[in-house]
Coordinates of C-alpha atoms and ligand atoms in Angstrom, one line a residue:
M1 CA 5.4 -14.4 -8.4
Q2 CA 5.2 -14.9 -4.7
S3 CA 1.7 -14.2 -3.3
I4 CA -0.2 -14.2 0.0
T5 CA -3.8 -15.4 0.5
L6 CA -6.2 -12.9 1.9
N7 CA -8.9 -13.8 4.5
N8 CA -11.5 -14.3 1.8
G9 CA -9.2 -16.7 -0.3
V10 CA -8.2 -14.0 -2.8
K11 CA -4.5 -14.2 -3.8
M12 CA -2.5 -10.9 -3.7
P13 CA 1.1 -10.5 -5.0
I14 CA 3.5 -9.9 -2.1
I15 CA 5.2 -7.0 -4.0
G16 CA 3.5 -4.3 -5.9
F17 CA 4.2 -0.8 -7.3
G18 CA 3.0 2.4 -5.6
V19 CA 2.3 5.7 -7.4
Y20 CA 1.9 8.3 -4.6
Q21 CA 3.4 11.7 -5.5
V22 CA 3.6 10.9 -9.2
P23 CA 1.0 13.6 -10.3
D24 CA 2.4 14.1 -13.7
A25 CA 0.2 12.0 -16.0
E26 CA 2.9 11.2 -18.6
E27 CA 5.5 10.2 -15.9
C28 CA 3.0 8.1 -14.0
E29 CA 1.8 6.3 -17.1
K30 CA 5.4 5.6 -18.1
A31 CA 6.4 4.4 -14.6
V32 CA 3.4 2.0 -14.3
Y33 CA 4.0 0.7 -17.8
E34 CA 7.6 0.0 -17.0
A35 CA 6.6 -1.6 -13.7
L36 CA 4.2 -3.9 -15.5
M37 CA 6.8 -4.8 -18.1
A38 CA 9.3 -5.5 -15.3
G39 CA 6.9 -8.1 -13.9
Y40 CA 4.9 -6.2 -11.2
R41 CA 1.2 -7.2 -11.2
L42 CA 0.0 -5.2 -8.2
I43 CA -0.5 -1.5 -8.7
D44 CA -1.4 0.7 -5.7
T45 CA -3.0 4.1 -6.5
A46 CA -5.7 6.2 -4.8
S47 CA -8.3 8.7 -5.9
G48 CA -6.4 11.3 -3.8
Y49 CA -3.2 10.7 -5.8
L50 CA -5.0 12.2 -8.9
N51 CA -3.3 9.7 -11.2
E52 CA -5.9 6.9 -11.7
E53 CA -6.4 7.9 -15.3
A54 CA -2.7 7.6 -16.0
V55 CA -2.6 4.2 -14.2
G56 CA -5.6 3.1 -16.3
R57 CA -3.9 4.0 -19.6
A58 CA -0.7 2.1 -18.6
I59 CA -2.8 -1.0 -17.7
K60 CA -4.6 -0.8 -21.0
R61 CA -1.3 -0.3 -23.0
S62 CA 0.3 -3.3 -21.3
N63 CA -2.2 -5.7 -22.8
I64 CA -1.7 -7.9 -19.7
P65 CA -4.8 -10.1 -19.2
R66 CA -7.0 -8.5 -16.5
E67 CA -7.1 -11.6 -14.3
E68 CA -3.3 -11.5 -13.9
L69 CA -3.5 -8.0 -12.4
F70 CA -4.2 -6.9 -8.9
I71 CA -5.3 -3.2 -8.9
T72 CA -5.8 -1.3 -5.6
T73 CA -7.3 2.2 -5.2
K74 CA -8.5 4.1 -2.2
L75 CA -11.4 6.2 -1.0
W76 CA -10.5 9.7 0.1
V77 CA -11.7 11.2 3.4
Q78 CA -14.2 13.7 1.7
D79 CA -16.0 10.7 0.2
A80 CA -16.1 8.7 3.4
N81 CA -19.8 8.2 3.7
Y82 CA -22.3 5.7 2.2
E83 CA -23.6 7.7 -0.8
S84 CA -20.3 9.3 -1.7
A85 CA -18.4 6.1 -1.4
K86 CA -20.6 4.5 -4.1
L87 CA -20.1 7.4 -6.4
A88 CA -16.4 7.7 -5.7
F89 CA -16.0 4.0 -6.5
A90 CA -17.7 4.3 -9.8
K91 CA -15.6 7.3 -10.7
S92 CA -12.4 5.5 -9.8
L93 CA -13.4 2.5 -11.8
K94 CA -14.1 4.7 -14.8
K95 CA -10.8 6.5 -14.5
L96 CA -8.9 3.2 -14.3
Q97 CA -10.9 1.8 -17.3
L98 CA -11.8 -1.3 -15.3
D99 CA -15.0 -3.1 -14.6
Y100 CA -14.0 -4.5 -11.2
L101 CA -11.4 -3.7 -8.6
D102 CA -9.1 -6.2 -6.8
L103 CA -8.8 -4.1 -3.6
Y104 CA -10.6 -1.0 -2.4
L105 CA -9.2 0.7 0.8
I106 CA -10.6 3.3 3.1
H107 CA -7.6 5.7 2.8
Q108 CA -7.8 7.2 6.3
P109 CA -9.7 6.5 9.5
F110 CA -11.6 9.7 9.4
G111 CA -15.1 10.9 8.4
D112 CA -18.1 8.6 8.2
Y113 CA -16.0 5.6 7.3
Y114 CA -18.6 3.2 8.8
G115 CA -21.1 4.4 6.1
A116 CA -18.3 4.0 3.5
W117 CA -17.6 0.5 4.8
H118 CA -21.3 -0.5 4.4
A119 CA -21.2 0.8 0.8
M120 CA -18.0 -1.2 0.2
E121 CA -19.5 -4.3 1.7
E122 CA -22.4 -4.0 -0.8
L123 CA -20.0 -3.5 -3.7
Y124 CA -18.0 -6.5 -2.6
R125 CA -21.1 -8.7 -2.4
E126 CA -22.1 -7.5 -5.9
G127 CA -18.8 -8.8 -7.2
K128 CA -17.5 -5.3 -8.1
I129 CA -14.5 -5.6 -5.7
R130 CA -12.6 -8.8 -4.9
A131 CA -11.4 -7.6 -1.5
I132 CA -12.1 -4.6 0.8
G133 CA -9.8 -3.1 3.4
V134 CA -8.5 -0.1 5.2
S135 CA -5.4 2.0 5.6
N136 CA -3.8 3.8 8.5
F137 CA -6.1 2.1 11.0
L138 CA -4.5 1.7 14.5
P139 CA -5.4 -1.5 16.3
D140 CA -8.2 0.0 18.3
R141 CA -10.0 1.5 15.2
L142 CA -9.5 -1.8 13.4
M143 CA -11.0 -3.8 16.2
D144 CA -14.0 -1.3 16.4
L145 CA -14.6 -1.7 12.7
I146 CA -14.4 -5.5 12.9
V147 CA -16.8 -6.0 15.9
H148 CA -19.5 -3.7 14.4
N149 CA -19.5 -5.1 10.8
E150 CA -19.8 -8.4 9.0
I151 CA -16.8 -8.3 6.7
V152 CA -13.4 -8.2 8.3
P153 CA -11.0 -6.0 6.4
A154 CA -8.7 -8.1 4.1
V155 CA -5.8 -5.6 4.4
N156 CA -4.6 -2.7 6.5
Q157 CA -2.0 -0.6 4.7
V158 CA 0.2 1.2 7.2
E159 CA 3.6 3.0 7.3
T160 CA 6.2 0.3 7.8
H161 CA 10.0 0.5 7.2
P162 CA 13.3 -0.1 8.9
F163 CA 12.7 2.9 11.2
Y164 CA 9.1 1.9 12.1
H165 CA 8.6 -1.9 12.3
Q166 CA 5.0 -1.9 13.7
I167 CA 5.8 -5.2 15.5
E168 CA 2.8 -5.1 17.9
S169 CA 0.3 -3.8 15.2
S170 CA 1.5 -6.4 12.8
A171 CA 0.9 -9.2 15.3
F172 CA -2.5 -7.8 16.1
M173 CA -3.5 -7.7 12.4
K174 CA -2.3 -11.2 11.9
A175 CA -4.4 -12.4 14.9
Q176 CA -7.5 -10.8 13.3
G177 CA -6.7 -12.2 9.8
V178 CA -6.0 -8.8 8.4
Q179 CA -3.1 -8.7 5.9
H180 CA -0.4 -6.1 6.8
Q181 CA 0.7 -4.0 3.8
S182 CA 3.6 -1.6 4.1
W183 CA 3.4 2.0 2.8
A184 CA 6.7 3.9 2.4
P185 CA 8.6 0.6 2.6
L186 CA 11.8 2.6 1.7
A187 CA 10.9 5.3 4.2
K188 CA 10.8 7.6 1.2
G189 CA 14.6 7.5 1.4
L190 CA 14.4 9.7 4.6
N191 CA 16.6 9.4 7.6
N192 CA 19.5 8.5 5.3
L193 CA 18.0 5.1 4.7
F194 CA 20.1 4.3 1.7
G195 CA 23.3 5.3 3.5
N196 CA 22.4 3.6 6.8
E197 CA 25.5 1.7 8.0
V198 CA 23.6 -1.4 9.2
L199 CA 21.7 -1.7 5.9
V200 CA 24.7 -1.0 3.7
S201 CA 26.8 -3.7 5.4
I202 CA 24.0 -6.3 5.0
A203 CA 23.5 -5.2 1.4
E204 CA 27.3 -5.6 0.7
K205 CA 27.3 -9.1 2.3
H206 CA 24.5 -10.3 -0.1
N207 CA 25.7 -8.3 -3.1
K208 CA 22.4 -6.5 -3.2
S209 CA 21.3 -2.9 -2.8
V210 CA 19.9 -1.3 0.4
A211 CA 16.5 -1.1 -1.2
Q212 CA 16.5 -4.8 -2.0
V213 CA 17.5 -5.7 1.5
V214 CA 14.7 -3.6 3.0
L215 CA 12.1 -5.0 0.7
R216 CA 13.3 -8.5 1.3
W217 CA 13.2 -8.0 5.0
L218 CA 9.5 -6.9 4.8
V219 CA 8.6 -9.8 2.5
Q220 CA 10.3 -12.2 4.8
R221 CA 8.0 -10.9 7.6
G222 CA 5.0 -11.7 5.4
I223 CA 4.3 -8.0 4.7
V224 CA 3.1 -6.9 1.3
V225 CA 5.3 -4.1 -0.1
I226 CA 4.6 -1.4 -2.7
P227 CA 7.8 0.6 -3.4
K228 CA 7.5 3.6 -5.7
S229 CA 10.1 4.8 -8.2
V230 CA 9.9 6.7 -11.5
K231 CA 13.3 5.4 -12.6
K232 CA 13.3 2.3 -14.7
E233 CA 16.5 0.8 -13.2
R234 CA 15.1 1.2 -9.7
I235 CA 11.7 -0.2 -10.7
V236 CA 13.6 -3.3 -11.9
E237 CA 15.9 -3.4 -8.9
N238 CA 13.1 -3.2 -6.4
F239 CA 11.4 -6.2 -7.9
N240 CA 14.5 -8.3 -7.9
I241 CA 14.3 -9.6 -4.3
F242 CA 13.6 -13.3 -4.6
D243 CA 17.0 -14.7 -5.2
F244 CA 18.5 -14.2 -1.7
E245 CA 17.5 -14.6 1.9
L246 CA 18.3 -12.6 5.0
S247 CA 19.7 -14.5 7.9
T248 CA 18.5 -14.4 11.5
D249 CA 21.6 -12.3 12.3
D250 CA 20.7 -9.8 9.5
I251 CA 17.2 -9.5 10.9
E252 CA 18.5 -9.0 14.4
Q253 CA 20.7 -6.2 13.2
I254 CA 17.7 -4.5 11.4
S255 CA 15.7 -4.8 14.6
T256 CA 18.1 -2.3 16.2
L257 CA 16.9 0.4 13.8
D258 CA 13.3 0.5 15.0
T259 CA 12.4 3.9 16.5
R260 CA 8.8 2.7 17.2
K261 CA 7.4 5.9 15.8
S262 CA 6.3 7.4 12.5
L263 CA 8.6 9.4 10.3
F264 CA 5.6 11.4 9.1
L265 CA 2.6 11.8 11.3
S266 CA 0.7 10.4 14.3
Y267 CA -2.8 9.0 13.9
R268 CA -3.4 9.9 17.6
D269 CA -2.8 13.6 17.0
P270 CA -6.1 15.6 16.8
E271 CA -4.3 18.1 14.4
V272 CA -3.8 15.2 11.9
A273 CA -7.6 14.4 12.1
K274 CA -8.3 18.1 11.5
M275 CA -5.8 18.4 8.6
M276 CA -7.2 15.2 6.9
G277 CA -10.8 16.4 7.4
N278 CA -10.0 19.7 5.7
W279 CA -7.9 18.2 2.9
K280 CA -10.3 18.6 0.0
V281 CA -9.2 17.2 -3.3
D282 CA -10.7 18.0 -6.7
L283 CA -11.6 14.4 -7.5
Ligands
NAP1 N1 -2.0 4.5 2.5 C1 -1.3 5.6 2.7 O1 -1.7 6.5 3.4 C2 0.0 5.8 1.9 C3 0.9 6.8 2.3 C4 2.1 6.9 1.5 C5 2.3 5.9 0.5 N2 1.4 5.0 0.2 C6 1.6 4.0 -0.9 O2 2.9 3.4 -0.7 C7 3.7 3.6 -1.8 C8 5.2 3.6 -1.5 O3 5.5 4.7 -0.6 P1 6.2 6.1 -1.0 O4 6.0 6.3 -2.4 O5 5.6 7.1 -0.1 O6 7.7 5.8 -0.5 P2 8.8 4.7 -0.8 O7 8.4 3.7 -1.8 O8 9.2 4.3 0.6 O9 10.0 5.6 -1.3 C9 10.0 6.2 -2.6 C10 11.2 7.0 -2.7 O10 12.4 6.2 -2.8 C11 13.1 6.4 -4.0 N3 13.5 5.1 -4.4 C12 12.8 4.1 -4.9 N4 13.5 3.0 -5.1 C13 14.8 3.3 -4.9 C14 16.0 2.6 -5.0 N5 16.1 1.4 -5.4 N6 17.1 3.3 -4.7 C15 17.1 4.6 -4.3 N7 16.0 5.3 -4.2 C16 14.8 4.7 -4.5 C17 12.1 7.1 -4.9 O11 12.7 8.0 -5.8 P3 12.6 7.9 -7.4 O12 11.1 7.8 -7.7 O13 13.3 9.1 -7.9 O14 13.3 6.6 -7.8 C18 11.2 7.9 -3.9 O15 11.8 9.1 -3.6 C19 3.2 4.9 -2.4 O16 3.6 5.1 -3.7 C20 1.7 4.7 -2.3 O17 1.2 3.8 -3.3 C21 0.2 4.9 0.9

């Protein structure tokens, strides 16, 4: 298993399995179990996905030694303050049936995430979390968090796929020692990703699928990927990306697909801050 080393020395698999929008408990447990059986060791969930219990059951059923796993969950906006973050962390741990977490992320750059970060720094120092990080932080927010706190986030999980390369953000994160992790690496299949002519021709050349080419491209950039699928054959396919290499020419072709903007939402839009702030989840 190829891994990267975070800024605190902790090793993280370069490929993991994401479970956003798999709310059905049975389906989620089955998919995570299949992913673990296929060889994935990193599972990416969030309190806001409402499936931590199903993830926990799959982990337990897999019988994989705890130290071989890398489990990530995230703190939702409504819990982004010092006291709530501590309570939310304890709840997540219980639902996951774990006694420590590998990575805990602030899900969104909204609310009192400074208070939350202080709580997370304490939990990290107490040994309850091996690494702490953020998600959806633009470079200015990330720098602000870094300069005002002791612990530099280990990871920033941001939307990254063939239509949104995040070139400057990625270079910025690298310079700060923050590991870039891609969410929606397959762009959720939007924008006809799987039928894209450039990607199809590269895939044919390597005798691989478009999904494999896209995941390989991100991994070759040193970016951690967490594709989601509820289909066993795709779960296996997405993991099978270490037996080929994209050429400089392939990478140049993929660079032409960058639209330099999100397919989903802008973190500079006040309406997004409002929507996230009002997004209450029954956690
Ligand atoms: N931090 C954040 O704010 C944030 C936001 C979004 C996502 N995430 C994380 O990132 C993970 C991945 O992102 P995502 O789930 O939004 O999207 P994604 O992984 O880019 O795409 C998932 C979609 O692609 C399909 N798919 C997967 N593998 C395929 C293959 N080999 N061939 C064809 N179709 C395939 C899946 O369908 P089937 O399931 O039917 O196969 C699903 O519709 C999430 O699960 C979550 O853990 C984080």
